[in-house]
């Protein structure tokens, strides 16, 4: 069975709404033989990353970048995972108050360094997530999970 790892920093209800929509998409009844593992970014380990087949990353924008928690995750796993995870699919979502540009740039840059393959459009939201936003998150989770089906 394939594993989709969702690594997220979720400090608010708006971020939680996006996370839950991603999980809902990834665990839709149509998705078979894909295990979904969710880990808070401060608890996720290199072993979690090595054991998974694809990834969804979720973060708020903080001080013009991704959250310190997601940055810490990447700091921990980058070199231990560099050789073995190249080419694996990933997607991500960012919630911000006004400007998520720096967070997006940071995630794109680090995942390019890791050699991960973005398999879905990024979802970015700068307000309370509306229906179209949570639907986009649902699609994000479903797309990544469906891509891991046998
Ligand atoms: C210390 C701090 C820094 C932040 N920096 C940014 C930022 O650079 N860009 C942005 O769009 N939002 C920024 N925000 C807003 C957060 O992204 C936002 O609070 C988070 O996505 C949760 O959304 P919510 O507060 O609407 O629930 C910041 C929030 C905090 C607490």
Coordinates of N, CA and C and ligand atoms in Angstrom, one line a residue, residues 11-15 59-65 94-101 125-129, ligand 1:
X11 N -1.8 26.5 13.0 CA -2.0 27.3 14.2 C -3.3 28.0 14.3
X12 N -4.3 27.8 13.4 CA -5.5 28.5 13.4 C -6.6 27.8 12.8
X13 N -7.9 28.2 13.0 CA -9.0 27.5 12.4 C -9.0 27.6 10.9
X14 N -8.5 28.7 10.3 CA -8.5 28.8 8.9 C -7.5 27.8 8.3
X15 N -6.3 27.6 8.9 CA -5.4 26.6 8.4 C -6.0 25.2 8.7
X59 N 1.2 25.1 5.3 CA 1.8 26.1 6.2 C 1.0 27.5 6.1
X60 N 1.1 28.2 7.2 CA 0.8 29.6 7.0 C 2.0 30.4 6.5
X61 N 1.8 31.6 6.0 CA 2.9 32.5 5.7 C 3.2 33.2 7.0
X62 N 4.5 33.2 7.3 CA 4.9 33.9 8.5 C 6.2 34.8 8.2
X63 N 6.0 36.1 8.4 CA 7.2 37.0 8.3 C 7.8 36.8 6.9
X64 N 7.0 36.7 5.9 CA 7.4 36.7 4.5 C 8.0 35.4 4.1
X65 N 7.8 34.3 4.8 CA 8.3 33.0 4.4 C 7.3 31.9 4.9
X94 N -0.8 27.1 1.2 CA -0.4 28.1 2.0 C -1.5 29.0 2.4
X95 N -1.7 29.3 3.7 CA -2.6 30.3 4.1 C -1.9 31.5 4.6
X96 N -2.4 32.7 4.2 CA -1.7 33.9 4.7 C -2.8 35.0 5.0
X97 N -2.3 36.1 5.6 CA -3.1 37.2 5.9 C -3.2 38.2 4.7
X98 N -2.1 38.2 3.9 CA -2.1 39.2 2.8 C -1.2 38.8 1.6
X99 N 0.0 38.2 1.9 CA 1.0 38.0 0.9 C 1.7 36.7 1.2
X100 N 1.5 35.7 0.3 CA 2.2 34.4 0.6 C 3.3 34.2 -0.4
X101 N 3.8 35.2 -1.1 CA 4.8 35.1 -2.1 C 6.1 34.4 -1.6
X125 N -4.4 30.9 -0.1 CA -5.6 31.5 0.4 C -5.2 32.7 1.3
X126 N -5.7 33.8 1.1 CA -5.4 35.0 2.0 C -6.6 35.6 2.7
X127 N -7.6 34.7 2.9 CA -8.8 35.2 3.7 C -9.3 34.0 4.4
X128 N -10.5 34.1 4.9 CA -11.2 32.9 5.4 C -11.5 32.0 4.3
X129 N -11.0 30.7 4.3 CA -11.3 29.9 3.1 C -12.7 29.7 2.8
Ligands
LIG1 C1 4.2 36.3 13.3 C2 3.3 36.3 12.1 C3 3.7 36.6 10.9 C4 2.9 36.6 9.8 N1 3.4 36.9 8.6 C5 2.6 36.9 7.5 C6 3.2 37.1 6.2 O1 4.3 37.4 6.0 N2 2.3 37.1 5.1 C7 1.0 36.8 5.3 O2 0.3 36.8 4.3 N3 0.5 36.6 6.5 C8 1.2 36.6 7.6 N4 0.7 36.3 8.8 C9 -0.7 35.9 8.9 C10 -0.7 34.3 9.0 O3 -0.3 33.8 7.8 C11 -2.1 33.9 9.4 O4 -2.4 34.3 10.7 C12 -2.3 32.4 9.3 O5 -2.3 32.0 7.9 C13 -3.6 32.0 10.0 O6 -4.6 32.6 9.4 P1 -5.8 33.3 10.3 O7 -5.1 34.1 11.4 O8 -6.6 34.1 9.4 O9 -6.5 32.1 10.9 C14 1.6 36.3 9.9 C15 1.1 35.9 11.2 C16 1.9 35.9 12.3 C17 1.4 35.5 13.7

